[in-house]
């Protein structure tokens, strides 16, 4: 029986592992299918403290993993299919095996929703991005597009005004679902233009970077093309929590409901983007990873 199983190997899970391992809990991390999480999909991270020159996302993950191992964390490969509470303990079913643990931290993250285009995959990180806070600074003085009509799209567009010369929001309907105040800020910003009723059909480029988008007006079916150096997708996130249905309490979008990382199930904790639809930053994920490990340690101590 493991003391503590941490499901997910992104920065939240690895930070939880470093803290739990240093508390001598000998945690076991179950890596999941997208080992290392969203940072593995980023290039330079320039907003994580202590790296004034920036650090590559995958390098950050590799260092955190090394640090977790150094203090005694063990890693299981494999994807978790199910977590069940059996008496006081938890049974975790992966594709390969069953693992029992006294406490569990869920740190499975969230995945940015994609449009599902081949061209969007081709230009991923070569102009196609999902985080303006992370990658907006690469487009100083350039033209960029933002896809979406919710609060995230508004926030991304407003953030991009710090760097880009011109921002075009492309939205599939004729009104935003974002909060009024965010809409007002966007519509009142002279750097931001909106293309309503528009669907992105293709991301175009020169093979190494994005140069434009092919659009279709959903009302008139008219096709058009715009020039852009980047496309930031802000069409929602999908928390990776489907395997928890019936165990943890989830909100209507699937995010884990937790207070100070504690879920309603004794011994089950949540850290990082799987329980955070608001901040979604590497530093906040690491912060809640630390909190979850401290809470798990207290929980395990109270049961001795
Ligand atoms: P969201 O509210 O679900 O909005 C997603 C947007 O993307 C919608 O406008 C939707 O269009 C569009 N969309 C979805 N799938 C699409 C597709 N396949 N193709 C084209 N467009 C697509 O997601 P969100 O903006 O990430 O916000 C999530 C939650 O976090 C919300 O509750 C939001 O209020 C909250 N949030 C709050 C803040 C804040 O308070 N500062 C910041 C960010 C997020 P339709 O409108 O046509 O459905």
Tab-separated table of N, CA and C in Angstrom, residues 14-130:
chain	number	residue	atom	x	y	z
A	14	UNK	N	4.439	17.340	-9.673
A	14	UNK	CA	5.856	17.218	-9.305
A	14	UNK	C	6.192	18.052	-8.072
A	15	UNK	N	5.557	19.213	-7.949
A	15	UNK	CA	5.798	20.025	-6.743
A	15	UNK	C	5.244	19.291	-5.520
A	16	UNK	N	4.052	18.716	-5.660
A	16	UNK	CA	3.482	17.924	-4.562
A	16	UNK	C	4.453	16.795	-4.199
A	17	UNK	N	5.042	16.168	-5.223
A	17	UNK	CA	5.961	15.047	-4.981
A	17	UNK	C	7.214	15.519	-4.232
A	18	UNK	N	7.759	16.674	-4.603
A	18	UNK	CA	8.965	17.185	-3.925
A	18	UNK	C	8.663	17.403	-2.436
A	19	UNK	N	7.540	18.045	-2.162
A	19	UNK	CA	7.189	18.319	-0.757
A	19	UNK	C	6.904	17.030	0.009
A	20	UNK	N	6.142	16.133	-0.610
A	20	UNK	CA	5.777	14.892	0.090
A	20	UNK	C	7.012	14.018	0.296
A	21	UNK	N	7.912	14.001	-0.687
A	21	UNK	CA	9.115	13.172	-0.557
A	21	UNK	C	10.017	13.726	0.542
A	22	UNK	N	10.103	15.046	0.619
A	22	UNK	CA	10.942	15.649	1.674
A	22	UNK	C	10.326	15.432	3.060
A	23	UNK	N	9.015	15.143	3.096
A	23	UNK	CA	8.364	14.827	4.380
A	23	UNK	C	8.432	13.317	4.642
A	24	UNK	N	9.245	12.634	3.806
A	24	UNK	CA	9.476	11.195	3.974
A	24	UNK	C	8.252	10.327	3.711
A	25	UNK	N	7.334	10.805	2.893
A	25	UNK	CA	6.131	10.015	2.601
A	25	UNK	C	6.354	9.019	1.457
A	26	UNK	N	7.513	9.081	0.823
A	26	UNK	CA	7.836	8.183	-0.300
A	26	UNK	C	6.699	8.145	-1.337
A	27	UNK	N	6.317	9.302	-1.874
A	27	UNK	CA	5.159	9.339	-2.773
A	27	UNK	C	5.400	8.586	-4.086
A	28	UNK	N	4.295	8.152	-4.662
A	28	UNK	CA	4.354	7.504	-5.976
A	28	UNK	C	3.596	8.400	-6.955
A	29	UNK	N	4.284	8.811	-8.021
A	29	UNK	CA	3.629	9.633	-9.047
A	29	UNK	C	3.209	8.719	-10.194
A	30	UNK	N	1.949	8.830	-10.579
A	30	UNK	CA	1.484	8.081	-11.757
A	30	UNK	C	1.452	9.095	-12.899
A	31	UNK	N	2.329	8.877	-13.877
A	31	UNK	CA	2.647	9.948	-14.835
A	31	UNK	C	1.506	10.368	-15.754
A	32	UNK	N	0.665	9.437	-16.174
A	32	UNK	CA	-0.420	9.807	-17.089
A	32	UNK	C	0.032	9.804	-18.538
A	33	UNK	N	-0.925	9.960	-19.432
A	33	UNK	CA	-0.570	9.801	-20.859
A	33	UNK	C	0.182	11.004	-21.423
A	34	UNK	N	-0.089	12.202	-20.907
A	34	UNK	CA	0.676	13.371	-21.367
A	34	UNK	C	1.678	13.735	-20.289
A	35	UNK	N	2.732	12.908	-20.210
A	35	UNK	CA	3.715	13.089	-19.148
A	35	UNK	C	4.273	14.516	-19.133
A	36	UNK	N	4.291	15.123	-17.967
A	36	UNK	CA	4.859	16.474	-17.845
A	36	UNK	C	3.843	17.583	-18.030
A	37	UNK	N	2.667	17.247	-18.533
A	37	UNK	CA	1.582	18.227	-18.631
A	37	UNK	C	1.795	19.317	-19.668
A	38	UNK	N	1.075	20.422	-19.460
A	38	UNK	CA	1.039	21.485	-20.484
A	38	UNK	C	2.387	22.174	-20.710
A	39	UNK	N	3.268	22.164	-19.704
A	39	UNK	CA	4.574	22.820	-19.898
A	39	UNK	C	5.397	22.114	-20.976
A	40	UNK	N	5.088	20.855	-21.224
A	40	UNK	CA	5.805	20.124	-22.279
A	40	UNK	C	5.447	20.673	-23.655
A	41	UNK	N	4.362	21.440	-23.711
A	41	UNK	CA	3.904	21.970	-25.003
A	41	UNK	C	4.304	23.435	-25.183
A	42	UNK	N	5.014	23.979	-24.216
A	42	UNK	CA	5.391	25.399	-24.273
A	42	UNK	C	6.855	25.525	-24.647
A	43	UNK	N	7.213	26.652	-25.173
A	43	UNK	CA	8.639	26.898	-25.436
A	43	UNK	C	9.215	27.599	-24.206
A	44	UNK	N	9.609	28.874	-24.357
A	44	UNK	CA	10.249	29.547	-23.224
A	44	UNK	C	9.214	30.058	-22.222
A	45	UNK	N	9.434	29.746	-20.961
A	45	UNK	CA	8.576	30.267	-19.890
A	45	UNK	C	9.314	31.468	-19.299
A	46	UNK	N	8.727	32.630	-19.424
A	46	UNK	CA	9.432	33.850	-19.001
A	46	UNK	C	8.838	34.458	-17.738
A	47	UNK	N	7.758	33.835	-17.216
A	47	UNK	CA	7.091	34.455	-16.066
A	47	UNK	C	7.170	33.608	-14.806
A	48	UNK	N	8.048	32.604	-14.802
A	48	UNK	CA	8.216	31.793	-13.593
A	48	UNK	C	9.396	32.389	-12.833
A	49	UNK	N	9.197	32.813	-11.582
A	49	UNK	CA	10.280	33.488	-10.859
A	49	UNK	C	11.565	32.660	-10.828
A	50	UNK	N	12.686	33.334	-10.733
A	50	UNK	CA	14.037	32.750	-10.619
A	50	UNK	C	14.695	32.460	-11.968
A	51	UNK	N	14.003	32.679	-13.061
A	51	UNK	CA	14.625	32.431	-14.363
A	51	UNK	C	14.563	33.711	-15.203
A	52	UNK	N	15.426	34.688	-14.889
A	52	UNK	CA	15.331	35.987	-15.587
A	52	UNK	C	15.517	35.878	-17.097
A	53	UNK	N	16.233	34.841	-17.530
A	53	UNK	CA	16.415	34.665	-18.984
A	53	UNK	C	15.351	33.747	-19.562
A	54	UNK	N	14.410	33.279	-18.727
A	54	UNK	CA	13.397	32.325	-19.185
A	54	UNK	C	13.955	30.904	-19.109
A	55	UNK	N	13.066	29.950	-19.192
A	55	UNK	CA	13.475	28.531	-19.173
A	55	UNK	C	12.488	27.773	-20.062
A	56	UNK	N	12.985	26.781	-20.780
A	56	UNK	CA	12.088	26.003	-21.637
A	56	UNK	C	11.146	25.175	-20.757
A	57	UNK	N	9.866	25.114	-21.132
A	57	UNK	CA	8.879	24.346	-20.359
A	57	UNK	C	9.342	22.914	-20.100
A	58	UNK	N	9.768	22.160	-21.143
A	58	UNK	CA	10.196	20.782	-20.914
A	58	UNK	C	11.412	20.688	-19.975
A	59	UNK	N	12.278	21.710	-20.021
A	59	UNK	CA	13.444	21.688	-19.124
A	59	UNK	C	13.001	21.870	-17.667
A	60	UNK	N	12.009	22.744	-17.462
A	60	UNK	CA	11.472	22.942	-16.116
A	60	UNK	C	10.955	21.619	-15.550
A	61	UNK	N	10.218	20.909	-16.392
A	61	UNK	CA	9.630	19.632	-15.963
A	61	UNK	C	10.724	18.613	-15.662
A	62	UNK	N	11.748	18.582	-16.522
A	62	UNK	CA	12.822	17.622	-16.316
A	62	UNK	C	13.551	17.915	-14.999
A	63	UNK	N	13.769	19.195	-14.680
A	63	UNK	CA	14.439	19.564	-13.427
A	63	UNK	C	13.570	19.214	-12.217
A	64	UNK	N	12.263	19.493	-12.322
A	64	UNK	CA	11.364	19.209	-11.194
A	64	UNK	C	11.286	17.697	-10.948
A	65	UNK	N	11.309	16.930	-12.020
A	65	UNK	CA	11.251	15.470	-11.907
A	65	UNK	C	12.514	14.947	-11.216
A	66	UNK	N	13.657	15.502	-11.623
A	66	UNK	CA	14.935	15.111	-11.025
A	66	UNK	C	14.933	15.426	-9.514
A	67	UNK	N	14.397	16.604	-9.195
A	67	UNK	CA	14.336	17.049	-7.792
A	67	UNK	C	13.421	16.118	-6.979
A	68	UNK	N	12.278	15.738	-7.586
A	68	UNK	CA	11.338	14.837	-6.893
A	68	UNK	C	11.985	13.465	-6.668
A	69	UNK	N	12.724	12.980	-7.678
A	69	UNK	CA	13.396	11.669	-7.583
A	69	UNK	C	14.480	11.692	-6.520
A	70	UNK	N	15.218	12.779	-6.489
A	70	UNK	CA	16.330	12.921	-5.540
A	70	UNK	C	15.880	12.688	-4.096
A	71	UNK	N	14.635	13.090	-3.780
A	71	UNK	CA	14.153	12.929	-2.406
A	71	UNK	C	13.342	11.650	-2.211
A	72	UNK	N	13.312	10.794	-3.223
A	72	UNK	CA	12.697	9.470	-3.021
A	72	UNK	C	11.339	9.247	-3.677
A	73	UNK	N	10.937	10.104	-4.608
A	73	UNK	CA	9.671	9.862	-5.324
A	73	UNK	C	9.867	8.709	-6.312
A	74	UNK	N	8.865	7.848	-6.375
A	74	UNK	CA	8.903	6.790	-7.393
A	74	UNK	C	7.866	7.103	-8.478
A	75	UNK	N	8.151	6.698	-9.699
A	75	UNK	CA	7.257	7.024	-10.825
A	75	UNK	C	6.685	5.755	-11.439
A	76	UNK	N	5.384	5.764	-11.643
A	76	UNK	CA	4.723	4.695	-12.393
A	76	UNK	C	4.326	5.290	-13.740
A	77	UNK	N	4.561	4.535	-14.817
A	77	UNK	CA	4.008	4.969	-16.107
A	77	UNK	C	2.543	4.594	-16.087
A	78	UNK	N	1.815	5.088	-17.057
A	78	UNK	CA	0.444	4.590	-17.163
A	78	UNK	C	-0.590	5.665	-16.941
A	79	UNK	N	-1.732	5.346	-17.466
A	79	UNK	CA	-2.852	6.259	-17.490
A	79	UNK	C	-3.901	5.752	-16.516
A	80	UNK	N	-4.413	6.639	-15.667
A	80	UNK	CA	-5.397	6.185	-14.679
A	80	UNK	C	-6.789	6.129	-15.303
A	81	UNK	N	-7.453	5.012	-15.092
A	81	UNK	CA	-8.795	4.833	-15.647
A	81	UNK	C	-9.868	5.100	-14.599
A	82	UNK	N	-9.519	4.819	-13.336
A	82	UNK	CA	-10.540	4.877	-12.289
A	82	UNK	C	-9.884	5.043	-10.918
A	83	UNK	N	-10.532	5.795	-10.034
A	83	UNK	CA	-10.093	5.854	-8.627
A	83	UNK	C	-11.319	5.543	-7.782
A	84	UNK	N	-11.174	4.604	-6.866
A	84	UNK	CA	-12.305	4.247	-5.998
A	84	UNK	C	-11.868	4.271	-4.549
A	85	UNK	N	-12.781	4.608	-3.677
A	85	UNK	CA	-12.476	4.541	-2.254
A	85	UNK	C	-12.904	3.160	-1.766
A	86	UNK	N	-11.940	2.428	-1.197
A	86	UNK	CA	-12.243	1.082	-0.671
A	86	UNK	C	-11.939	1.113	0.815
A	87	UNK	N	-12.981	1.267	1.627
A	87	UNK	CA	-12.774	1.441	3.070
A	87	UNK	C	-12.094	2.776	3.304
A	88	UNK	N	-10.982	2.735	4.033
A	88	UNK	CA	-10.231	3.963	4.343
A	88	UNK	C	-9.288	4.334	3.200
A	89	UNK	N	-8.979	3.351	2.333
A	89	UNK	CA	-7.937	3.565	1.317
A	89	UNK	C	-8.537	3.796	-0.074
A	90	UNK	N	-7.651	4.040	-1.021
A	90	UNK	CA	-8.066	4.272	-2.410
A	90	UNK	C	-7.490	3.176	-3.298
A	91	UNK	N	-8.263	2.782	-4.287
A	91	UNK	CA	-7.756	1.842	-5.287
A	91	UNK	C	-7.721	2.575	-6.629
A	92	UNK	N	-6.520	2.616	-7.191
A	92	UNK	CA	-6.329	3.326	-8.466
A	92	UNK	C	-6.114	2.284	-9.558
A	93	UNK	N	-6.960	2.337	-10.569
A	93	UNK	CA	-6.823	1.376	-11.656
A	93	UNK	C	-6.184	2.081	-12.844
A	94	UNK	N	-5.024	1.601	-13.277
A	94	UNK	CA	-4.400	2.152	-14.486
A	94	UNK	C	-4.633	1.143	-15.614
A	95	UNK	N	-4.116	1.465	-16.793
A	95	UNK	CA	-4.284	0.520	-17.903
A	95	UNK	C	-3.541	-0.794	-17.623
A	96	UNK	N	-2.500	-0.709	-16.775
A	96	UNK	CA	-1.656	-1.887	-16.537
A	96	UNK	C	-1.877	-2.585	-15.202
A	97	UNK	N	-2.256	-1.815	-14.176
A	97	UNK	CA	-2.259	-2.412	-12.829
A	97	UNK	C	-3.220	-1.703	-11.880
A	98	UNK	N	-3.292	-2.236	-10.650
A	98	UNK	CA	-4.062	-1.579	-9.590
A	98	UNK	C	-3.080	-1.152	-8.505
A	99	UNK	N	-3.240	0.081	-8.043
A	99	UNK	CA	-2.337	0.608	-7.013
A	99	UNK	C	-3.206	1.052	-5.840
A	100	UNK	N	-2.820	0.651	-4.637
A	100	UNK	CA	-3.579	1.081	-3.450
A	100	UNK	C	-2.820	2.188	-2.739
A	101	UNK	N	-3.545	3.155	-2.198
A	101	UNK	CA	-2.882	4.263	-1.508
A	101	UNK	C	-3.757	4.753	-0.368
A	102	UNK	N	-3.076	5.268	0.685
A	102	UNK	CA	-3.829	5.798	1.833
A	102	UNK	C	-4.388	7.182	1.522
A	103	UNK	N	-3.677	7.939	0.685
A	103	UNK	CA	-4.151	9.276	0.279
A	103	UNK	C	-3.787	9.493	-1.183
A	104	UNK	N	-4.543	10.359	-1.831
A	104	UNK	CA	-4.326	10.601	-3.272
A	104	UNK	C	-4.393	12.104	-3.560
A	105	UNK	N	-3.440	12.579	-4.360
A	105	UNK	CA	-3.522	13.952	-4.875
A	105	UNK	C	-3.798	13.860	-6.382
A	106	UNK	N	-4.859	14.515	-6.809
A	106	UNK	CA	-5.167	14.550	-8.242
A	106	UNK	C	-4.534	15.819	-8.814
A	107	UNK	N	-3.678	15.642	-9.809
A	107	UNK	CA	-3.011	16.801	-10.435
A	107	UNK	C	-2.947	16.535	-11.944
A	108	UNK	N	-4.118	16.247	-12.499
A	108	UNK	CA	-4.167	15.787	-13.893
A	108	UNK	C	-4.319	16.927	-14.896
A	109	UNK	N	-4.425	18.160	-14.419
A	109	UNK	CA	-4.404	19.297	-15.339
A	109	UNK	C	-5.645	19.452	-16.192
A	110	UNK	N	-5.504	20.314	-17.158
A	110	UNK	CA	-6.597	20.559	-18.108
A	110	UNK	C	-5.961	20.708	-19.482
A	111	UNK	N	-6.728	20.398	-20.482
A	111	UNK	CA	-6.210	20.550	-21.844
A	111	UNK	C	-6.976	21.665	-22.531
A	112	UNK	N	-6.234	22.511	-23.236
A	112	UNK	CA	-6.897	23.580	-23.989
A	112	UNK	C	-7.739	22.941	-25.085
A	113	UNK	N	-8.954	23.434	-25.236
A	113	UNK	CA	-9.801	22.930	-26.323
A	113	UNK	C	-9.222	23.443	-27.647
A	114	UNK	N	-9.176	22.565	-28.629
A	114	UNK	CA	-8.628	22.924	-29.948
A	114	UNK	C	-9.761	22.933	-30.962
A	115	UNK	N	-9.496	23.560	-32.108
A	115	UNK	CA	-10.523	23.609	-33.154
A	115	UNK	C	-10.650	22.262	-33.870
A	116	UNK	N	-9.565	21.501	-33.844
A	116	UNK	CA	-9.588	20.203	-34.507
A	116	UNK	C	-9.120	20.255	-35.953
A	117	UNK	N	-8.334	21.267	-36.296
A	117	UNK	CA	-7.836	21.386	-37.677
A	117	UNK	C	-6.426	20.787	-37.790
A	118	UNK	N	-6.148	20.168	-38.929
A	118	UNK	CA	-4.802	19.637	-39.183
A	118	UNK	C	-3.774	20.764	-39.150
A	119	UNK	N	-4.156	21.913	-39.765
A	119	UNK	CA	-3.220	23.036	-39.883
A	119	UNK	C	-2.892	23.638	-38.509
A	120	UNK	N	-3.821	23.518	-37.582
A	120	UNK	CA	-3.577	24.039	-36.234
A	120	UNK	C	-2.517	23.177	-35.538
A	121	UNK	N	-2.546	21.866	-35.822
A	121	UNK	CA	-1.515	20.966	-35.270
A	121	UNK	C	-0.162	21.270	-35.909
A	122	UNK	N	-0.187	21.502	-37.226
A	122	UNK	CA	1.059	21.747	-37.972
A	122	UNK	C	1.792	22.973	-37.428
A	123	UNK	N	1.044	24.016	-37.073
A	123	UNK	CA	1.668	25.267	-36.616
A	123	UNK	C	1.620	25.454	-35.106
A	124	UNK	N	1.406	24.347	-34.384
A	124	UNK	CA	1.399	24.419	-32.934
A	124	UNK	C	2.754	24.949	-32.435
A	125	UNK	N	2.716	25.995	-31.639
A	125	UNK	CA	3.934	26.650	-31.128
A	125	UNK	C	4.751	27.349	-32.200
A	126	UNK	N	4.250	27.391	-33.411
A	126	UNK	CA	4.903	28.147	-34.497
A	126	UNK	C	3.943	29.254	-34.908
A	127	UNK	N	3.196	29.730	-33.950
A	127	UNK	CA	2.195	30.762	-34.243
A	127	UNK	C	0.833	30.383	-33.682
A	128	UNK	N	0.611	29.106	-33.463
A	128	UNK	CA	-0.635	28.681	-32.806
A	128	UNK	C	-0.317	28.462	-31.320
A	129	UNK	N	-1.034	29.187	-30.457
A	129	UNK	CA	-0.770	29.115	-29.020
A	129	UNK	C	-2.091	29.055	-28.255
A	130	UNK	N	-1.974	28.742	-26.972
A	130	UNK	CA	-3.181	28.721	-26.137
A	130	UNK	C	-3.002	29.555	-24.873
